Coordinates of C-alpha atoms and ligand atoms in Angstrom, one line a residue:
K1 CA 15.6 22.7 3.5
E2 CA 16.9 22.7 7.0
M3 CA 13.7 21.1 8.2
I4 CA 14.3 18.2 5.9
E5 CA 18.0 17.9 6.6
Q6 CA 17.4 17.7 10.3
L7 CA 14.4 15.5 10.1
D8 CA 16.1 12.4 11.5
Q9 CA 17.3 14.3 14.5
S10 CA 13.8 15.8 15.0
L11 CA 12.2 12.4 14.9
M12 CA 14.7 10.9 17.3
D13 CA 13.7 13.8 19.6
G14 CA 10.1 12.8 19.0
R15 CA 9.0 15.7 16.8
Y16 CA 7.9 16.0 13.2
P17 CA 7.3 19.3 11.3
I18 CA 3.7 19.2 10.2
R19 CA 4.4 21.4 7.1
L20 CA 5.9 18.4 5.3
R21 CA 2.4 17.0 4.9
N22 CA 1.1 19.8 2.6
D23 CA 3.7 21.7 0.6
E24 CA 4.2 22.2 -3.1
A25 CA 8.0 21.9 -3.1
V26 CA 8.0 18.7 -0.9
F27 CA 5.4 17.2 -3.2
E28 CA 7.6 17.8 -6.3
L29 CA 10.6 16.2 -4.6
E30 CA 8.5 13.2 -3.5
Q31 CA 7.3 12.5 -7.0
D32 CA 10.9 12.4 -8.3
R33 CA 12.9 10.9 -5.5
V34 CA 10.4 8.7 -3.7
F35 CA 8.0 7.4 -6.4
N36 CA 10.3 7.4 -9.4
D37 CA 13.2 6.0 -7.6
N38 CA 11.6 3.1 -5.7
W39 CA 9.7 0.0 -6.2
V40 CA 6.0 0.9 -6.2
F41 CA 2.9 -1.4 -6.4
I42 CA 1.2 -1.8 -9.8
G43 CA -1.4 -4.5 -9.2
H44 CA -2.1 -8.1 -8.3
E45 CA -1.4 -10.9 -10.8
S46 CA -4.9 -12.2 -10.4
E47 CA -6.3 -8.9 -11.9
I48 CA -4.9 -10.0 -15.3
P49 CA -5.1 -13.8 -15.3
E50 CA -5.5 -14.3 -19.1
P51 CA -3.4 -13.1 -22.1
G52 CA -4.8 -9.7 -23.2
D53 CA -6.2 -8.7 -19.8
Y54 CA -5.3 -5.2 -18.8
A55 CA -5.9 -2.5 -16.2
R56 CA -4.9 1.1 -16.0
R57 CA -2.4 2.0 -13.3
Y58 CA -0.3 4.9 -12.1
I59 CA 3.2 5.4 -10.7
G60 CA 3.4 8.3 -8.3
G61 CA -0.2 9.0 -8.7
S62 CA 0.0 10.7 -12.1
D63 CA 2.3 8.7 -14.5
P64 CA -0.1 6.5 -16.5
F65 CA 0.7 2.9 -17.2
I66 CA -1.0 -0.1 -18.7
F67 CA -0.7 -3.2 -16.6
T68 CA -1.3 -6.1 -18.9
R69 CA -0.5 -9.8 -19.7
D70 CA 0.9 -10.2 -23.2
E71 CA 0.1 -13.0 -25.6
D72 CA 3.0 -15.1 -24.2
G73 CA 1.5 -14.9 -20.7
N74 CA 4.1 -12.4 -19.4
V75 CA 3.2 -9.4 -17.2
Q76 CA 3.9 -6.1 -19.0
V77 CA 3.8 -2.6 -17.6
L78 CA 3.7 -0.1 -20.5
F79 CA 3.8 3.7 -20.4
D80 CA 0.3 4.7 -21.6
S81 CA 1.2 7.4 -24.1
C82 CA 1.3 7.1 -27.9
G83 CA 4.7 7.7 -29.5
H84 CA 3.1 10.0 -32.1
R85 CA 1.7 12.9 -30.1
G86 CA 1.5 11.3 -26.7
T87 CA -2.2 10.8 -26.0
K88 CA -3.5 8.0 -23.8
L89 CA -3.9 4.7 -25.6
C90 CA -6.0 2.9 -23.0
R91 CA -9.4 4.3 -22.6
A92 CA -11.1 1.8 -20.3
E93 CA -10.2 1.0 -16.7
Q94 CA -9.8 -2.6 -17.4
G95 CA -10.6 -5.2 -20.1
N96 CA -9.1 -7.6 -22.6
T97 CA -7.4 -6.8 -25.8
S98 CA -4.4 -7.9 -27.9
H99 CA -3.7 -4.5 -29.3
F100 CA -4.1 -0.8 -28.2
R101 CA -5.1 1.5 -31.1
C102 CA -4.5 5.2 -30.5
P103 CA -7.7 7.2 -30.7
Y104 CA -6.0 10.2 -32.2
H105 CA -4.3 9.1 -35.5
G106 CA -4.6 5.3 -35.2
W107 CA -1.1 4.0 -34.4
T108 CA -1.4 0.5 -33.0
Y109 CA 0.6 -1.3 -30.4
N110 CA 0.6 -4.9 -29.3
N111 CA 0.5 -5.8 -25.6
K112 CA 4.3 -6.1 -25.5
G113 CA 4.4 -2.3 -26.3
E114 CA 5.6 -2.8 -29.9
L115 CA 4.4 -0.5 -32.6
V116 CA 2.8 -2.8 -35.1
G117 CA 0.5 -0.5 -37.1
V118 CA 0.9 3.0 -38.5
T119 CA -2.1 4.6 -40.3
F120 CA -1.4 5.4 -44.0
K121 CA 2.1 4.2 -43.4
H122 CA 3.4 4.5 -47.0
E123 CA 1.5 7.6 -47.9
A124 CA 2.4 9.4 -44.7
Y125 CA 6.0 8.2 -44.0
K126 CA 7.2 5.9 -46.7
E127 CA 9.6 4.6 -44.1
I128 CA 9.3 4.5 -40.3
D129 CA 11.3 2.5 -37.8
P130 CA 8.8 0.9 -35.4
D131 CA 11.6 0.0 -33.0
E132 CA 12.1 3.7 -32.3
W133 CA 8.5 4.1 -31.2
K134 CA 8.0 1.3 -28.7
L135 CA 6.1 2.2 -25.6
P136 CA 8.5 3.0 -22.7
K137 CA 8.6 0.7 -19.8
P138 CA 9.7 0.9 -16.1
A139 CA 13.4 0.0 -15.6
K140 CA 12.3 -3.2 -13.7
V141 CA 9.1 -5.1 -13.1
D142 CA 8.9 -8.0 -10.6
S143 CA 6.4 -9.7 -8.4
Y144 CA 6.3 -11.3 -5.0
A145 CA 3.4 -13.5 -3.7
G146 CA 1.3 -12.3 -6.5
L147 CA 2.0 -8.6 -5.9
V148 CA 3.5 -6.9 -8.9
F149 CA 5.8 -3.9 -8.4
A150 CA 7.8 -1.7 -10.8
T151 CA 10.6 0.8 -10.5
M152 CA 11.7 3.6 -12.9
N153 CA 15.2 3.4 -11.4
P154 CA 17.6 1.0 -13.1
D155 CA 19.8 1.1 -10.0
S156 CA 17.1 0.0 -7.6
P157 CA 18.0 -3.1 -5.6
S158 CA 16.0 -6.2 -6.5
L159 CA 12.4 -6.4 -5.3
E160 CA 13.4 -9.1 -2.8
E161 CA 15.9 -6.8 -1.3
H162 CA 13.5 -3.9 -1.3
L163 CA 10.9 -5.9 0.6
G164 CA 13.5 -7.4 2.9
D165 CA 12.1 -8.9 6.1
M166 CA 8.7 -7.6 5.2
K167 CA 8.3 -10.7 3.1
W168 CA 7.8 -12.7 6.2
Y169 CA 4.6 -10.7 7.0
I170 CA 3.5 -10.6 3.4
D171 CA 3.7 -14.4 3.4
M172 CA 1.6 -14.6 6.5
N173 CA -1.3 -13.0 4.6
F174 CA -0.7 -13.8 1.0
K175 CA 0.7 -17.3 1.2
F176 CA -1.4 -18.5 4.1
P177 CA -4.1 -19.7 1.6
T178 CA -2.6 -22.8 0.0
N179 CA -3.4 -21.6 -3.5
G180 CA -3.0 -17.9 -2.8
M181 CA -5.4 -14.9 -2.8
E182 CA -7.1 -13.2 -5.7
V183 CA -8.6 -9.8 -6.2
Y184 CA -12.4 -9.7 -6.0
G185 CA -13.9 -7.2 -8.5
E186 CA -12.3 -3.9 -9.4
P187 CA -10.3 -1.7 -6.9
Y188 CA -12.4 0.9 -5.1
R189 CA -11.0 4.4 -5.7
Y190 CA -11.6 7.8 -4.3
V191 CA -9.8 11.0 -3.4
L192 CA -9.0 12.0 0.2
P193 CA -8.0 15.5 1.3
V194 CA -5.0 14.0 3.0
D195 CA -1.2 13.8 2.4
W196 CA -0.3 10.2 1.3
K197 CA 2.2 9.8 4.1
Q198 CA -0.6 10.1 6.8
P199 CA -2.5 6.9 6.0
C200 CA 0.7 5.1 5.2
E201 CA 1.8 5.8 8.7
N202 CA -1.6 5.1 10.2
F203 CA -1.7 1.7 8.6
G204 CA 1.8 1.0 9.7
G205 CA 0.7 0.6 13.3
D206 CA -1.3 3.5 14.8
D207 CA -3.3 1.5 17.3
Y208 CA -3.4 4.5 19.6
H209 CA -6.3 6.1 17.6
I210 CA -8.7 3.1 17.7
S211 CA -10.4 3.7 21.0
T212 CA -10.9 7.4 20.3
T213 CA -11.4 7.8 16.6
H214 CA -13.5 4.7 16.3
Q215 CA -15.2 5.0 19.8
S216 CA -18.7 5.9 18.5
A217 CA -18.6 2.9 16.1
I218 CA -17.6 0.6 18.9
E219 CA -20.2 2.0 21.3
G220 CA -22.9 1.9 18.6
G221 CA -22.1 -1.8 18.0
L222 CA -21.0 -1.1 14.4
I223 CA -17.7 -2.6 15.1
S224 CA -16.9 -5.1 17.8
E225 CA -16.0 -4.2 21.3
I226 CA -12.9 -6.4 21.1
W227 CA -11.3 -3.2 19.7
H228 CA -11.3 -1.9 23.3
W229 CA -8.0 -3.8 23.5
D230 CA -7.4 -3.3 27.2
E231 CA -10.9 -3.2 28.5
G232 CA -13.2 -5.3 26.3
P233 CA -14.2 -8.9 27.1
Y234 CA -11.1 -10.1 25.2
G235 CA -8.7 -7.6 26.7
G236 CA -7.5 -10.1 29.3
L237 CA -7.1 -12.9 26.8
A238 CA -5.2 -11.0 24.2
E239 CA -1.6 -11.6 23.8
R240 CA -1.3 -8.2 22.2
V241 CA 1.8 -7.8 20.2
H242 CA 3.0 -5.1 17.9
T243 CA 6.1 -5.1 15.9
H244 CA 8.0 -2.7 13.7
F245 CA 11.5 -2.6 12.2
E246 CA 13.6 -0.8 14.8
E247 CA 16.5 -2.8 13.7
L248 CA 16.0 -2.2 10.0
P249 CA 15.7 1.6 9.8
E250 CA 16.7 1.7 6.2
M251 CA 13.6 -0.1 5.2
G252 CA 10.8 2.1 6.5
H253 CA 8.3 -0.8 6.3
S254 CA 6.2 -1.6 9.3
F255 CA 3.8 -4.3 10.6
A256 CA 1.5 -4.6 13.6
A257 CA -0.5 -7.5 14.7
G258 CA -3.1 -8.4 17.3
M259 CA -3.2 -12.0 18.5
I260 CA -5.9 -13.5 20.5
G261 CA -6.6 -16.8 22.3
E262 CA -7.0 -20.0 20.3
D263 CA -10.8 -20.1 20.5
Y264 CA -11.7 -16.7 19.2
S265 CA -12.4 -16.5 15.6
P266 CA -9.5 -18.6 14.1
F267 CA -8.5 -18.2 10.5
Y268 CA -9.4 -14.5 10.6
G269 CA -13.0 -15.5 11.4
Y270 CA -13.6 -16.8 7.9
D271 CA -16.5 -19.3 7.8
E272 CA -15.5 -22.8 8.8
E273 CA -16.3 -24.2 5.4
I274 CA -13.3 -22.3 3.9
H275 CA -10.8 -23.2 6.6
D276 CA -9.3 -25.9 4.4
C277 CA -8.3 -23.2 1.9
F278 CA -5.5 -22.4 4.4
S279 CA -2.4 -24.4 5.3
A280 CA 1.3 -24.2 6.3
E281 CA 2.3 -25.6 2.9
N282 CA 3.9 -22.3 1.7
I283 CA 4.8 -20.8 5.0
S284 CA 6.5 -21.8 8.2
Q285 CA 4.6 -23.4 11.1
E286 CA 5.2 -20.2 13.1
Q287 CA 3.7 -18.0 10.4
Y288 CA 0.8 -20.4 10.1
D289 CA 0.1 -20.4 13.9
L290 CA 0.3 -16.6 14.0
A291 CA -1.9 -16.1 11.0
R292 CA -4.4 -18.6 12.4
R293 CA -4.7 -16.6 15.7
S294 CA -4.4 -13.1 14.3
V295 CA -7.5 -11.0 14.9
V296 CA -5.9 -8.1 13.0
N297 CA -2.7 -7.4 11.2
I298 CA -1.7 -4.4 9.2
G299 CA 1.4 -3.1 7.6
T300 CA 2.9 -0.6 5.2
I301 CA 5.4 -1.4 2.5
F302 CA 7.4 1.8 1.8
P303 CA 6.5 4.0 0.1
N304 CA 2.8 3.7 -0.3
L305 CA 1.2 0.3 -0.1
S306 CA -0.6 -0.9 3.0
F307 CA -2.5 -4.0 3.8
I308 CA -5.0 -4.8 6.4
Q309 CA -6.3 -8.2 7.5
V310 CA -9.2 -7.9 10.0
G311 CA -10.7 -10.9 11.7
K312 CA -14.4 -11.4 12.3
G313 CA -15.8 -8.7 14.6
T314 CA -16.0 -5.7 12.3
G315 CA -19.0 -4.4 10.5
S316 CA -21.6 -7.1 10.2
N317 CA -19.6 -9.5 12.4
D318 CA -19.9 -11.9 9.5
S319 CA -16.4 -12.6 8.3
G320 CA -12.8 -11.6 8.2
F321 CA -11.3 -9.9 5.2
L322 CA -8.1 -8.7 3.6
C323 CA -7.6 -5.4 1.7
L324 CA -4.6 -3.9 -0.2
R325 CA -4.6 -0.2 -0.1
Q326 CA -2.4 2.1 -2.1
W327 CA -2.2 5.8 -1.2
Q328 CA -1.5 7.6 -4.5
P329 CA -0.2 11.2 -4.2
R330 CA -2.3 13.5 -6.4
A331 CA -1.4 17.0 -5.2
P332 CA 0.0 18.5 -2.0
G333 CA -2.4 17.4 0.7
E334 CA -4.4 15.2 -1.7
T335 CA -4.3 11.5 -2.2
E336 CA -6.2 9.0 -4.3
L337 CA -6.9 5.8 -2.4
W338 CA -7.0 2.6 -4.4
S339 CA -8.4 -0.3 -2.3
W340 CA -8.5 -3.9 -3.4
V341 CA -10.4 -6.7 -1.6
L342 CA -8.6 -10.1 -1.7
V343 CA -10.2 -13.5 -1.2
P344 CA -8.8 -17.0 -1.0
K345 CA -8.7 -18.3 -4.6
D346 CA -10.2 -21.6 -3.6
A347 CA -13.2 -20.3 -1.7
P348 CA -16.7 -20.8 -3.2
E349 CA -18.2 -17.8 -5.0
E350 CA -20.8 -17.1 -2.3
Q351 CA -18.0 -16.9 0.3
K352 CA -16.0 -14.6 -1.8
R353 CA -19.0 -12.3 -2.2
K354 CA -19.6 -12.4 1.6
I355 CA -16.0 -11.5 2.3
N356 CA -16.2 -8.7 -0.2
N357 CA -19.4 -7.3 1.4
V358 CA -17.8 -7.2 4.8
A359 CA -14.7 -5.5 3.5
L360 CA -16.8 -2.9 1.7
S361 CA -18.9 -2.2 4.7
S362 CA -15.7 -1.5 6.7
F363 CA -13.2 0.2 4.3
T364 CA -15.0 2.4 1.7
P365 CA -16.1 6.0 2.0
A366 CA -19.3 4.7 3.6
G367 CA -17.5 2.0 5.6
N368 CA -17.8 1.8 9.4
W369 CA -14.0 2.3 9.9
E370 CA -13.2 4.6 7.0
Q371 CA -15.6 7.4 7.8
D372 CA -14.1 7.8 11.2
D373 CA -10.5 8.0 9.9
L374 CA -11.3 10.5 7.1
A375 CA -13.1 12.7 9.6
V376 CA -9.8 13.3 11.5
W377 CA -7.2 13.1 8.8
D378 CA -8.4 16.1 6.8
G379 CA -7.7 18.4 9.8
I380 CA -4.0 17.5 9.6
T381 CA -3.9 18.7 6.0
E382 CA -5.4 22.1 6.9
A383 CA -3.0 22.7 9.7
A384 CA 0.0 21.5 7.5
G385 CA -0.9 24.1 4.8
S386 CA -1.3 26.9 7.2
T387 CA 0.8 30.1 7.5
V388 CA 1.4 29.3 11.2
A389 CA 2.9 25.9 10.2
K390 CA 5.1 27.7 7.7
R391 CA 6.2 30.7 9.8
Q392 CA 6.6 28.9 13.2
G393 CA 7.8 25.6 11.9
V394 CA 5.0 23.9 14.0
E395 CA 6.0 20.4 15.1
T396 CA 3.8 17.4 16.1
S397 CA 4.6 14.8 18.7
Y398 CA 6.3 11.4 17.9
E399 CA 7.6 10.7 21.4
M400 CA 5.7 7.5 22.2
G401 CA 7.9 4.5 22.8
L402 CA 11.1 6.5 22.7
G403 CA 13.8 5.4 25.2
N404 CA 12.8 7.8 28.0
M405 CA 9.1 6.7 27.8
S406 CA 8.0 3.6 29.6
N407 CA 6.3 1.5 27.0
T408 CA 9.3 -0.2 25.5
E409 CA 9.2 -3.8 26.9
I410 CA 10.4 -6.2 24.2
H411 CA 8.4 -9.3 23.3
D412 CA 11.2 -11.8 23.3
E413 CA 9.5 -14.8 21.8
W414 CA 8.1 -13.2 18.7
P415 CA 9.2 -15.5 15.9
G416 CA 9.1 -12.9 13.1
P417 CA 11.7 -10.4 12.1
G418 CA 12.0 -6.9 13.5
V419 CA 11.7 -5.7 17.1
C420 CA 8.4 -6.6 18.7
Y421 CA 7.0 -4.8 21.7
N422 CA 4.5 -6.2 24.2
N423 CA 2.8 -2.8 24.3
H424 CA 1.0 -1.6 21.3
Y425 CA 1.4 2.1 22.1
Q426 CA 4.4 2.7 20.0
E427 CA 5.3 5.3 17.3
G428 CA 8.5 3.8 16.0
Y429 CA 6.6 2.8 12.9
G430 CA 6.1 6.5 12.1
R431 CA 9.6 7.6 13.0
W432 CA 11.2 5.0 10.8
F433 CA 8.8 5.6 7.9
H434 CA 9.7 9.3 7.9
R435 CA 13.4 8.6 8.3
R436 CA 13.3 6.4 5.2
W437 CA 11.5 9.2 3.5
Q438 CA 14.2 11.6 4.5
E439 CA 16.9 9.3 3.2
E440 CA 15.2 9.1 -0.2
I441 CA 14.6 12.8 -0.4
T442 CA 18.1 13.7 0.6
K443 CA 19.9 11.1 -1.7
E444 CA 20.9 14.1 -3.8
P445 CA 21.5 17.6 -2.5
L446 CA 18.2 19.5 -2.1
P447 CA 17.6 22.1 -4.8
E448 CA 18.9 25.6 -4.1
G449 CA 16.3 28.0 -3.2
A450 CA 14.1 25.5 -1.4
E451 CA 12.7 27.6 1.3
Ligands
FES1 FE1 -1.4 8.5 -31.4 FE2 -1.3 10.4 -33.2 S1 -1.3 10.6 -31.1 S2 -1.4 8.3 -33.5
FE2 FE1 -8.7 3.9 11.9

């Protein structure tokens, strides 16, 4: 309890108690106060383009929902549990249907969640009020730039407010293509022996790990040597910038970008034939210019959605790509990763396939990048669950970029929101992420008896 209550102070001192990454009581609190009380990602609109399209989704990793488009074309998010005994109605990962028929006793719901059929209705019930047995829904569902979110909390601020200045960076990726992005294929899913907060934070701006964790992949030529930011052939050219929301501590979102000279791999290194998919039509000229020159940009939207746009120079060196990644908490120290590949809607099919292949060869369990990351993250979980961590309150270092450290030069001309640093060795993204976490966890008094 004390550990959580003093977390903001610890972080400002550059320290974080490792135990918070693998603890039963913490996990329970997170499910309730972080995931049920905040806007969480459900899916991309392009996954359900037609009436009747549906996909199975989860809030907080374990609450099952059906993400569907009803017959009127509206997006619906329905609790996937029959009103009769509660079993799951939706048995396929995705598909198209106008109705969901319960496999247990046959109650049938339309894709607005209304109960429209009861088996042997007259013999079994004589009268039954279907309005009483509609499928529950989240308190609010809304979308931004094609990304659909839901919250179980009726008092949540609007989605726009929740995203805040992060919208500027979402636009840079999702509105850069004139007609938007679409999901290619189904999301890739697998379970990691890692606390969900770890990858959220890593994808919020941990550039520090790249030259060590990914060293062998760089040296082996699996990923480009431009990732040696300061030493590689492009090190001198790079106007390397990195931003996070020092001025918006309440948000906990973060964003980091790497910009490079005009000539290197513009438009994220997509093939020239699809460059006309992109324009400044839906974004500002500044966003367009940055997007055009960005060799990588990543971010995390609190609580558990990250995105990564990587320019040409990874994997096969064939193309850039964009992935959405949701870190779904499954158990203390265990996370299910959901990873979507997005492609410009207007690109020809063979280009979409190519982008997808490059993304999969980078960020899947067999991907050039992912393997390295997984190899180091699981050690954190082990230490976090140890008796030593519990008894001695072991803390880990978050000092980088704090006032008394040297790397805090501000990049004055950065046109986007948030504070931007010239130096990419910063850990503010992590400190603010965990402070937002603390704010959510301590909104109400912590339960008595929490150790
Ligand atoms: Fe669905 Fe009985 S559990 S009809
Ligand atoms: Fe990595």
